[in-house]
């Protein structure tokens, strides 16, 4: 149900299943979207021998046994072996490497099912030998159809003739969040409760009690973790306080560590707001301290305050660009000595004997506490890293620098690509 983009009429995968020509396949999708069901459907239609294991309980010895039998089966009986592996992302690299040569030479046709992004958690070579089919969360129409079929199917509740109140059905479909397994489990629990009361009517109260709360797809080590924090960060950067608060609430409701969220706000107060509004970093840091001092659930309030402040503050990435360019110069350029007039003068005799600090001009001896002199090492004179924008408080910084140094400050450049996923530190 709900995966027409993969198995609708005329689709490549559907044709391959119908003709029993399925090649190695990685089924990737959220819980309850039909990965295992589709794998079992393929198994039911194939003439190949079928083995099924779960990566949580199977080890290398199990794989070697299956591969040895598959090799003999192909050699002596010309029969292929279809190996279904649930939660394939839980196999480590060594276990995945055991499969690789046998998938490559056709001894094994692999059907792997995973809720995690296989491009992150599955051996790239194994991925290159397989087709990745991404299943989507079921839409409400598909979930409703599955529930209604369970109520009328002989293998479901047909004999008991349950009736589901319209508002109960709406809540069940919505609260399942595209997860058919959650919908069916909740329906089964509510039906059992109704039957124990001698009733054939499933009410909103029974569904609410059976479901307890909306199930949010989330794994603190998986895609949902990275995707949610990425959406949160991009909402802050994009100056959308409503989206920022929503993603904050969703992560907290899903059980995300509030310290992780607070750390990201501290980072992005400096990275995306910077000196356009220096108070953003102060408020983000205060929110992080509140998480430690107050804890949840109350800490959600200062966290929301910080998220809203960062989202609504003027934006500048001039600080992150400056430190990035400076770090690249540190790595690429000569590390010339500190200019003599800037060197440490705290040791006796260095001024007289070595001339350290002799030509240094103390800024506070000059009007406005500023005097022009060289602070860069030889070879980097005139290099510019910090190029303030005209946004918020940074506009005043820009004007001050231009007045002091007698030069126009060039516009800030676009930052380099971010590279790692948002939140990858975790």
mmCIF file of N, CA, C and O in Angstrom, residues 328-414:
data_model
loop_
_atom_site.group_PDB
_atom_site.id
_atom_site.type_symbol
_atom_site.label_atom_id
_atom_site.label_comp_id
_atom_site.label_asym_id
_atom_site.label_seq_id
_atom_site.Cartn_x
_atom_site.Cartn_y
_atom_site.Cartn_z
ATOM 1 N N UNK A 328 42.702 28.385 7.135
ATOM 2 C CA UNK A 328 43.283 27.911 5.878
ATOM 3 C C UNK A 328 44.651 28.544 5.644
ATOM 4 O O UNK A 328 45.569 27.886 5.156
ATOM 5 N N UNK A 329 44.803 29.826 5.981
ATOM 6 C CA UNK A 329 46.108 30.471 5.834
ATOM 7 C C UNK A 329 47.133 29.883 6.796
ATOM 8 O O UNK A 329 48.309 29.732 6.458
ATOM 9 N N UNK A 330 46.695 29.557 8.003
ATOM 10 C CA UNK A 330 47.607 28.945 8.979
ATOM 11 C C UNK A 330 48.141 27.626 8.427
ATOM 12 O O UNK A 330 49.321 27.298 8.598
ATOM 13 N N UNK A 331 47.290 26.872 7.739
ATOM 14 C CA UNK A 331 47.706 25.589 7.195
ATOM 15 C C UNK A 331 48.530 25.737 5.912
ATOM 16 O O UNK A 331 49.426 24.928 5.657
ATOM 17 N N UNK A 332 48.234 26.772 5.116
ATOM 18 C CA UNK A 332 48.838 26.865 3.781
ATOM 19 C C UNK A 332 50.042 27.800 3.702
ATOM 20 O O UNK A 332 50.920 27.601 2.853
ATOM 21 N N UNK A 333 50.100 28.821 4.537
ATOM 22 C CA UNK A 333 51.142 29.840 4.418
ATOM 23 C C UNK A 333 52.317 29.563 5.363
ATOM 24 O O UNK A 333 52.203 28.792 6.321
ATOM 25 N N UNK A 334 53.441 30.234 5.081
ATOM 26 C CA UNK A 334 54.601 30.165 5.985
ATOM 27 C C UNK A 334 54.226 30.690 7.368
ATOM 28 O O UNK A 334 53.500 31.670 7.483
ATOM 29 N N UNK A 335 54.730 30.028 8.401
ATOM 30 C CA UNK A 335 54.492 30.492 9.769
ATOM 31 C C UNK A 335 55.651 31.393 10.169
ATOM 32 O O UNK A 335 56.570 30.992 10.899
ATOM 33 N N UNK A 336 55.644 32.634 9.648
ATOM 34 C CA UNK A 336 56.749 33.567 9.932
ATOM 35 C C UNK A 336 56.709 34.013 11.388
ATOM 36 O O UNK A 336 55.661 33.966 12.051
ATOM 37 N N UNK A 337 57.857 34.455 11.912
ATOM 38 C CA UNK A 337 57.920 34.840 13.330
ATOM 39 C C UNK A 337 56.976 36.001 13.650
ATOM 40 O O UNK A 337 56.578 36.781 12.778
ATOM 41 N N UNK A 338 56.621 36.086 14.929
ATOM 42 C CA UNK A 338 55.846 37.229 15.412
ATOM 43 C C UNK A 338 56.682 38.484 15.210
ATOM 44 O O UNK A 338 57.880 38.490 15.538
ATOM 45 N N UNK A 339 56.115 39.553 14.643
ATOM 46 C CA UNK A 339 56.883 40.799 14.485
ATOM 47 C C UNK A 339 57.520 41.225 15.811
ATOM 48 O O UNK A 339 56.923 41.075 16.881
ATOM 49 N N UNK A 340 58.743 41.768 15.728
ATOM 50 C CA UNK A 340 59.530 42.085 16.929
ATOM 51 C C UNK A 340 58.766 43.017 17.871
ATOM 52 O O UNK A 340 58.771 42.826 19.087
ATOM 53 N N UNK A 341 58.062 44.004 17.323
ATOM 54 C CA UNK A 341 57.403 44.974 18.203
ATOM 55 C C UNK A 341 56.186 44.392 18.937
ATOM 56 O O UNK A 341 55.678 45.002 19.873
ATOM 57 N N UNK A 342 55.748 43.172 18.519
ATOM 58 C CA UNK A 342 54.607 42.540 19.179
ATOM 59 C C UNK A 342 55.028 41.454 20.168
ATOM 60 O O UNK A 342 54.182 40.889 20.851
ATOM 61 N N UNK A 343 56.331 41.168 20.268
ATOM 62 C CA UNK A 343 56.758 40.040 21.085
ATOM 63 C C UNK A 343 56.664 40.347 22.571
ATOM 64 O O UNK A 343 56.636 41.508 22.996
ATOM 65 N N UNK A 344 56.638 39.261 23.346
ATOM 66 C CA UNK A 344 56.488 39.356 24.802
ATOM 67 C C UNK A 344 57.676 40.094 25.433
ATOM 68 O O UNK A 344 58.836 39.808 25.123
ATOM 69 N N UNK A 345 57.372 41.022 26.310
ATOM 70 C CA UNK A 345 58.421 41.822 26.963
ATOM 71 C C UNK A 345 58.469 41.578 28.467
ATOM 72 O O UNK A 345 59.048 42.379 29.207
ATOM 73 N N UNK A 346 57.873 40.493 28.940
ATOM 74 C CA UNK A 346 57.808 40.276 30.391
ATOM 75 C C UNK A 346 59.113 39.753 30.985
ATOM 76 O O UNK A 346 59.314 39.827 32.193
ATOM 77 N N UNK A 347 60.006 39.221 30.155
ATOM 78 C CA UNK A 347 61.278 38.708 30.684
ATOM 79 C C UNK A 347 62.318 39.830 30.746
ATOM 80 O O UNK A 347 62.443 40.620 29.792
ATOM 81 N N UNK A 348 63.087 39.898 31.809
ATOM 82 C CA UNK A 348 64.088 40.977 31.966
ATOM 83 C C UNK A 348 65.120 40.964 30.837
ATOM 84 O O UNK A 348 65.616 39.919 30.450
ATOM 85 N N UNK A 349 65.414 42.144 30.319
ATOM 86 C CA UNK A 349 66.490 42.297 29.355
ATOM 87 C C UNK A 349 66.104 42.128 27.906
ATOM 88 O O UNK A 349 66.885 42.498 27.019
ATOM 89 N N UNK A 350 64.891 41.592 27.614
ATOM 90 C CA UNK A 350 64.581 41.338 26.214
ATOM 91 C C UNK A 350 64.374 42.628 25.434
ATOM 92 O O UNK A 350 64.633 42.678 24.231
ATOM 93 N N UNK A 351 63.912 43.669 26.118
ATOM 94 C CA UNK A 351 63.713 44.939 25.408
ATOM 95 C C UNK A 351 65.058 45.548 25.052
ATOM 96 O O UNK A 351 65.320 45.947 23.904
ATOM 97 N N UNK A 352 65.959 45.597 26.046
ATOM 98 C CA UNK A 352 67.262 46.228 25.828
ATOM 99 C C UNK A 352 68.146 45.408 24.894
ATOM 100 O O UNK A 352 68.796 45.944 23.994
ATOM 101 N N UNK A 353 68.200 44.111 25.107
ATOM 102 C CA UNK A 353 69.131 43.274 24.353
ATOM 103 C C UNK A 353 68.593 42.836 22.986
ATOM 104 O O UNK A 353 69.340 42.748 22.014
ATOM 105 N N UNK A 354 67.287 42.546 22.930
ATOM 106 C CA UNK A 354 66.718 42.003 21.696
ATOM 107 C C UNK A 354 65.798 42.970 20.969
ATOM 108 O O UNK A 354 65.396 42.708 19.847
ATOM 109 N N UNK A 355 65.456 44.050 21.624
ATOM 110 C CA UNK A 355 64.585 45.039 20.986
ATOM 111 C C UNK A 355 63.121 44.661 20.958
ATOM 112 O O UNK A 355 62.313 45.293 20.268
ATOM 113 N N UNK A 356 62.728 43.595 21.736
ATOM 114 C CA UNK A 356 61.337 43.161 21.750
ATOM 115 C C UNK A 356 60.439 44.291 22.248
ATOM 116 O O UNK A 356 60.711 44.911 23.276
ATOM 117 N N UNK A 357 59.398 44.556 21.508
ATOM 118 C CA UNK A 357 58.407 45.533 21.933
ATOM 119 C C UNK A 357 58.854 46.980 21.841
ATOM 120 O O UNK A 357 58.085 47.886 22.192
ATOM 121 N N UNK A 358 60.055 47.222 21.363
ATOM 122 C CA UNK A 358 60.596 48.580 21.401
ATOM 123 C C UNK A 358 59.814 49.544 20.525
ATOM 124 O O UNK A 358 59.613 50.709 20.887
ATOM 125 N N UNK A 359 59.353 49.081 19.371
ATOM 126 C CA UNK A 359 58.623 49.949 18.450
ATOM 127 C C UNK A 359 57.108 49.856 18.637
ATOM 128 O O UNK A 359 56.349 50.437 17.860
ATOM 129 N N UNK A 360 56.687 49.120 19.661
ATOM 130 C CA UNK A 360 55.241 48.953 19.890
ATOM 131 C C UNK A 360 54.617 50.263 20.352
ATOM 132 O O UNK A 360 55.155 50.968 21.208
ATOM 133 N N UNK A 361 53.468 50.578 19.747
ATOM 134 C CA UNK A 361 52.741 51.800 20.129
ATOM 135 C C UNK A 361 51.495 51.396 20.918
ATOM 136 O O UNK A 361 50.634 50.682 20.402
ATOM 137 N N UNK A 362 51.419 51.859 22.150
ATOM 138 C CA UNK A 362 50.349 51.501 23.067
ATOM 139 C C UNK A 362 49.095 52.283 22.678
ATOM 140 O O UNK A 362 49.069 53.519 22.763
ATOM 141 N N UNK A 363 48.023 51.606 22.205
ATOM 142 C CA UNK A 363 46.847 52.307 21.680
ATOM 143 C C UNK A 363 46.242 53.329 22.638
ATOM 144 O O UNK A 363 45.746 54.364 22.191
ATOM 145 N N UNK A 364 46.298 53.047 23.948
ATOM 146 C CA UNK A 364 45.661 53.966 24.896
ATOM 147 C C UNK A 364 46.425 55.285 25.053
ATOM 148 O O UNK A 364 45.931 56.217 25.685
ATOM 149 N N UNK A 365 47.598 55.366 24.469
ATOM 150 C CA UNK A 365 48.333 56.629 24.473
ATOM 151 C C UNK A 365 47.892 57.550 23.348
ATOM 152 O O UNK A 365 48.402 58.668 23.219
ATOM 153 N N UNK A 366 46.947 57.099 22.543
ATOM 154 C CA UNK A 366 46.504 57.848 21.367
ATOM 155 C C UNK A 366 45.014 58.159 21.476
ATOM 156 O O UNK A 366 44.277 57.469 22.186
ATOM 157 N N UNK A 367 44.561 59.200 20.782
ATOM 158 C CA UNK A 367 43.139 59.575 20.828
ATOM 159 C C UNK A 367 42.250 58.407 20.405
ATOM 160 O O UNK A 367 42.585 57.659 19.484
ATOM 161 N N UNK A 368 41.128 58.253 21.119
ATOM 162 C CA UNK A 368 40.142 57.198 20.852
ATOM 163 C C UNK A 368 40.689 55.797 21.074
ATOM 164 O O UNK A 368 40.073 54.807 20.706
ATOM 165 N N UNK A 369 41.884 55.697 21.685
ATOM 166 C CA UNK A 369 42.447 54.391 22.002
ATOM 167 C C UNK A 369 42.824 53.580 20.790
ATOM 168 O O UNK A 369 42.785 52.345 20.830
ATOM 169 N N UNK A 370 43.219 54.244 19.696
ATOM 170 C CA UNK A 370 43.553 53.528 18.478
ATOM 171 C C UNK A 370 44.736 54.180 17.789
ATOM 172 O O UNK A 370 44.853 55.415 17.747
ATOM 173 N N UNK A 371 45.642 53.330 17.250
ATOM 174 C CA UNK A 371 46.745 53.810 16.433
ATOM 175 C C UNK A 371 47.039 52.751 15.374
ATOM 176 O O UNK A 371 46.970 51.556 15.646
ATOM 177 N N UNK A 372 47.322 53.189 14.175
ATOM 178 C CA UNK A 372 47.619 52.243 13.104
ATOM 179 C C UNK A 372 49.041 51.711 13.258
ATOM 180 O O UNK A 372 49.991 52.465 13.404
ATOM 181 N N UNK A 373 49.159 50.382 13.226
ATOM 182 C CA UNK A 373 50.459 49.725 13.200
ATOM 183 C C UNK A 373 50.270 48.309 12.672
ATOM 184 O O UNK A 373 49.140 47.831 12.555
ATOM 185 N N UNK A 374 51.369 47.656 12.330
ATOM 186 C CA UNK A 374 51.280 46.321 11.742
ATOM 187 C C UNK A 374 51.127 45.273 12.837
ATOM 188 O O UNK A 374 51.937 45.188 13.752
ATOM 189 N N UNK A 375 50.071 44.440 12.694
ATOM 190 C CA UNK A 375 49.856 43.345 13.631
ATOM 191 C C UNK A 375 50.030 41.973 12.967
ATOM 192 O O UNK A 375 50.210 40.975 13.656
ATOM 193 N N UNK A 376 49.955 41.929 11.643
ATOM 194 C CA UNK A 376 50.120 40.672 10.920
ATOM 195 C C UNK A 376 51.609 40.330 10.798
ATOM 196 O O UNK A 376 52.462 41.220 10.775
ATOM 197 N N UNK A 377 51.921 39.025 10.673
ATOM 198 C CA UNK A 377 53.312 38.661 10.406
ATOM 199 C C UNK A 377 53.709 39.075 8.989
ATOM 200 O O UNK A 377 52.851 39.334 8.138
ATOM 201 N N UNK A 378 55.010 39.113 8.749
ATOM 202 C CA UNK A 378 55.525 39.469 7.430
ATOM 203 C C UNK A 378 54.973 38.470 6.407
ATOM 204 O O UNK A 378 54.946 37.264 6.647
ATOM 205 N N UNK A 379 54.526 38.996 5.280
ATOM 206 C CA UNK A 379 53.990 38.147 4.231
ATOM 207 C C UNK A 379 52.469 38.120 4.208
ATOM 208 O O UNK A 379 51.879 37.742 3.202
ATOM 209 N N UNK A 380 51.852 38.494 5.311
ATOM 210 C CA UNK A 380 50.389 38.508 5.363
ATOM 211 C C UNK A 380 49.852 39.917 5.616
ATOM 212 O O UNK A 380 48.674 40.081 5.923
ATOM 213 N N UNK A 381 50.713 40.925 5.459
ATOM 214 C CA UNK A 381 50.245 42.288 5.658
ATOM 215 C C UNK A 381 49.087 42.581 4.708
ATOM 216 O O UNK A 381 49.140 42.246 3.531
ATOM 217 N N UNK A 382 48.065 43.201 5.227
ATOM 218 C CA UNK A 382 46.931 43.576 4.395
ATOM 219 C C UNK A 382 45.923 42.480 4.152
ATOM 220 O O UNK A 382 44.901 42.698 3.498
ATOM 221 N N UNK A 383 46.184 41.259 4.670
ATOM 222 C CA UNK A 383 45.226 40.165 4.499
ATOM 223 C C UNK A 383 43.966 40.465 5.301
ATOM 224 O O UNK A 383 44.043 40.889 6.450
ATOM 225 N N UNK A 384 42.781 40.243 4.698
ATOM 226 C CA UNK A 384 41.516 40.519 5.377
ATOM 227 C C UNK A 384 40.738 39.217 5.564
ATOM 228 O O UNK A 384 40.493 38.494 4.605
ATOM 229 N N UNK A 385 40.361 38.954 6.787
ATOM 230 C CA UNK A 385 39.514 37.799 7.093
ATOM 231 C C UNK A 385 38.110 38.227 7.501
ATOM 232 O O UNK A 385 37.120 37.674 7.040
ATOM 233 N N UNK A 386 38.059 39.202 8.368
ATOM 234 C CA UNK A 386 36.750 39.640 8.871
ATOM 235 C C UNK A 386 36.216 40.759 8.001
ATOM 236 O O UNK A 386 36.815 41.836 7.919
ATOM 237 N N UNK A 387 35.112 40.484 7.325
ATOM 238 C CA UNK A 387 34.471 41.475 6.463
ATOM 239 C C UNK A 387 33.027 41.634 6.929
ATOM 240 O O UNK A 387 32.137 40.876 6.504
ATOM 241 N N UNK A 388 32.773 42.568 7.832
ATOM 242 C CA UNK A 388 31.436 42.703 8.425
ATOM 243 C C UNK A 388 30.386 43.107 7.406
ATOM 244 O O UNK A 388 30.677 43.798 6.425
ATOM 245 N N UNK A 389 29.174 42.662 7.674
ATOM 246 C CA UNK A 389 28.037 43.023 6.831
ATOM 247 C C UNK A 389 27.459 44.360 7.297
ATOM 248 O O UNK A 389 27.954 44.991 8.232
ATOM 249 N N UNK A 390 26.381 44.767 6.645
ATOM 250 C CA UNK A 390 25.637 45.954 7.075
ATOM 251 C C UNK A 390 24.416 45.563 7.889
ATOM 252 O O UNK A 390 23.467 46.331 8.012
ATOM 253 N N UNK A 391 24.407 44.360 8.481
ATOM 254 C CA UNK A 391 23.246 43.852 9.188
ATOM 255 C C UNK A 391 23.353 44.121 10.686
ATOM 256 O O UNK A 391 24.356 43.784 11.317
ATOM 257 N N UNK A 392 22.315 44.718 11.248
ATOM 258 C CA UNK A 392 22.236 44.897 12.696
ATOM 259 C C UNK A 392 23.428 45.639 13.262
ATOM 260 O O UNK A 392 23.955 46.595 12.680
ATOM 261 N N UNK A 393 23.886 45.194 14.436
ATOM 262 C CA UNK A 393 24.981 45.857 15.140
ATOM 263 C C UNK A 393 26.292 45.781 14.371
ATOM 264 O O UNK A 393 27.200 46.577 14.604
ATOM 265 N N UNK A 394 26.397 44.829 13.444
ATOM 266 C CA UNK A 394 27.645 44.689 12.698
ATOM 267 C C UNK A 394 27.883 45.868 11.761
ATOM 268 O O UNK A 394 29.025 46.141 11.388
ATOM 269 N N UNK A 395 26.814 46.577 11.415
ATOM 270 C CA UNK A 395 26.984 47.764 10.569
ATOM 271 C C UNK A 395 27.843 48.810 11.278
ATOM 272 O O UNK A 395 28.683 49.469 10.652
ATOM 273 N N UNK A 396 27.651 48.949 12.599
ATOM 274 C CA UNK A 396 28.456 49.900 13.371
ATOM 275 C C UNK A 396 29.909 49.438 13.435
ATOM 276 O O UNK A 396 30.842 50.257 13.392
ATOM 277 N N UNK A 397 30.114 48.127 13.549
ATOM 278 C CA UNK A 397 31.474 47.584 13.554
ATOM 279 C C UNK A 397 32.152 47.893 12.224
ATOM 280 O O UNK A 397 33.318 48.304 12.175
ATOM 281 N N UNK A 398 31.409 47.724 11.153
ATOM 282 C CA UNK A 398 31.963 47.992 9.817
ATOM 283 C C UNK A 398 32.407 49.454 9.690
ATOM 284 O O UNK A 398 33.515 49.748 9.241
ATOM 285 N N UNK A 399 31.524 50.362 10.111
ATOM 286 C CA UNK A 399 31.857 51.787 10.016
ATOM 287 C C UNK A 399 33.072 52.126 10.878
ATOM 288 O O UNK A 399 33.937 52.922 10.472
ATOM 289 N N UNK A 400 33.177 51.519 12.053
ATOM 290 C CA UNK A 400 34.296 51.795 12.951
ATOM 291 C C UNK A 400 35.607 51.315 12.340
ATOM 292 O O UNK A 400 36.634 52.019 12.391
ATOM 293 N N UNK A 401 35.607 50.139 11.755
ATOM 294 C CA UNK A 401 36.826 49.626 11.122
ATOM 295 C C UNK A 401 37.262 50.500 9.953
ATOM 296 O O UNK A 401 38.460 50.756 9.751
ATOM 297 N N UNK A 402 36.285 50.941 9.160
ATOM 298 C CA UNK A 402 36.625 51.801 8.022
ATOM 299 C C UNK A 402 37.210 53.129 8.483
ATOM 300 O O UNK A 402 38.150 53.658 7.866
ATOM 301 N N UNK A 403 36.673 53.652 9.580
ATOM 302 C CA UNK A 403 37.186 54.921 10.110
ATOM 303 C C UNK A 403 38.587 54.735 10.674
ATOM 304 O O UNK A 403 39.483 55.560 10.437
ATOM 305 N N UNK A 404 38.824 53.676 11.407
ATOM 306 C CA UNK A 404 40.136 53.455 12.019
ATOM 307 C C UNK A 404 41.230 53.213 10.990
ATOM 308 O O UNK A 404 42.296 53.811 11.039
ATOM 309 N N UNK A 405 40.930 52.297 10.055
ATOM 310 C CA UNK A 405 41.980 51.841 9.152
ATOM 311 C C UNK A 405 42.002 52.594 7.829
ATOM 312 O O UNK A 405 42.883 52.359 7.001
ATOM 313 N N UNK A 406 41.027 53.495 7.638
ATOM 314 C CA UNK A 406 41.039 54.339 6.452
ATOM 315 C C UNK A 406 40.880 53.583 5.159
ATOM 316 O O UNK A 406 41.468 53.935 4.142
ATOM 317 N N UNK A 407 40.129 52.540 5.187
ATOM 318 C CA UNK A 407 39.905 51.749 3.975
ATOM 319 C C UNK A 407 38.489 51.201 4.002
ATOM 320 O O UNK A 407 37.919 50.950 5.065
ATOM 321 N N UNK A 408 37.956 50.968 2.836
ATOM 322 C CA UNK A 408 36.627 50.362 2.755
ATOM 323 C C UNK A 408 36.748 48.869 3.019
ATOM 324 O O UNK A 408 37.629 48.200 2.496
ATOM 325 N N UNK A 409 35.844 48.347 3.841
ATOM 326 C CA UNK A 409 35.837 46.924 4.150
ATOM 327 C C UNK A 409 35.051 46.203 3.058
ATOM 328 O O UNK A 409 33.892 46.541 2.797
ATOM 329 N N UNK A 410 35.679 45.222 2.409
ATOM 330 C CA UNK A 410 35.030 44.500 1.313
ATOM 331 C C UNK A 410 33.822 43.727 1.824
ATOM 332 O O UNK A 410 33.796 43.292 2.977
ATOM 333 N N UNK A 411 32.806 43.543 0.969
ATOM 334 C CA UNK A 411 31.629 42.767 1.389
ATOM 335 C C UNK A 411 32.021 41.350 1.804
ATOM 336 O O UNK A 411 32.983 40.789 1.289
ATOM 337 N N UNK A 412 31.238 40.790 2.697
ATOM 338 C CA UNK A 412 31.503 39.433 3.162
ATOM 339 C C UNK A 412 31.290 38.447 2.021
ATOM 340 O O UNK A 412 30.386 38.598 1.204
ATOM 341 N N UNK A 413 32.158 37.455 1.948
ATOM 342 C CA UNK A 413 32.034 36.419 0.925
ATOM 343 C C UNK A 413 31.075 35.336 1.393
ATOM 344 O O UNK A 413 30.793 35.208 2.572
ATOM 345 N N UNK A 414 30.601 34.552 0.421
ATOM 346 C CA UNK A 414 29.785 33.394 0.783
ATOM 347 C C UNK A 414 30.678 32.395 1.512
ATOM 348 O O UNK A 414 31.848 32.213 1.156
#
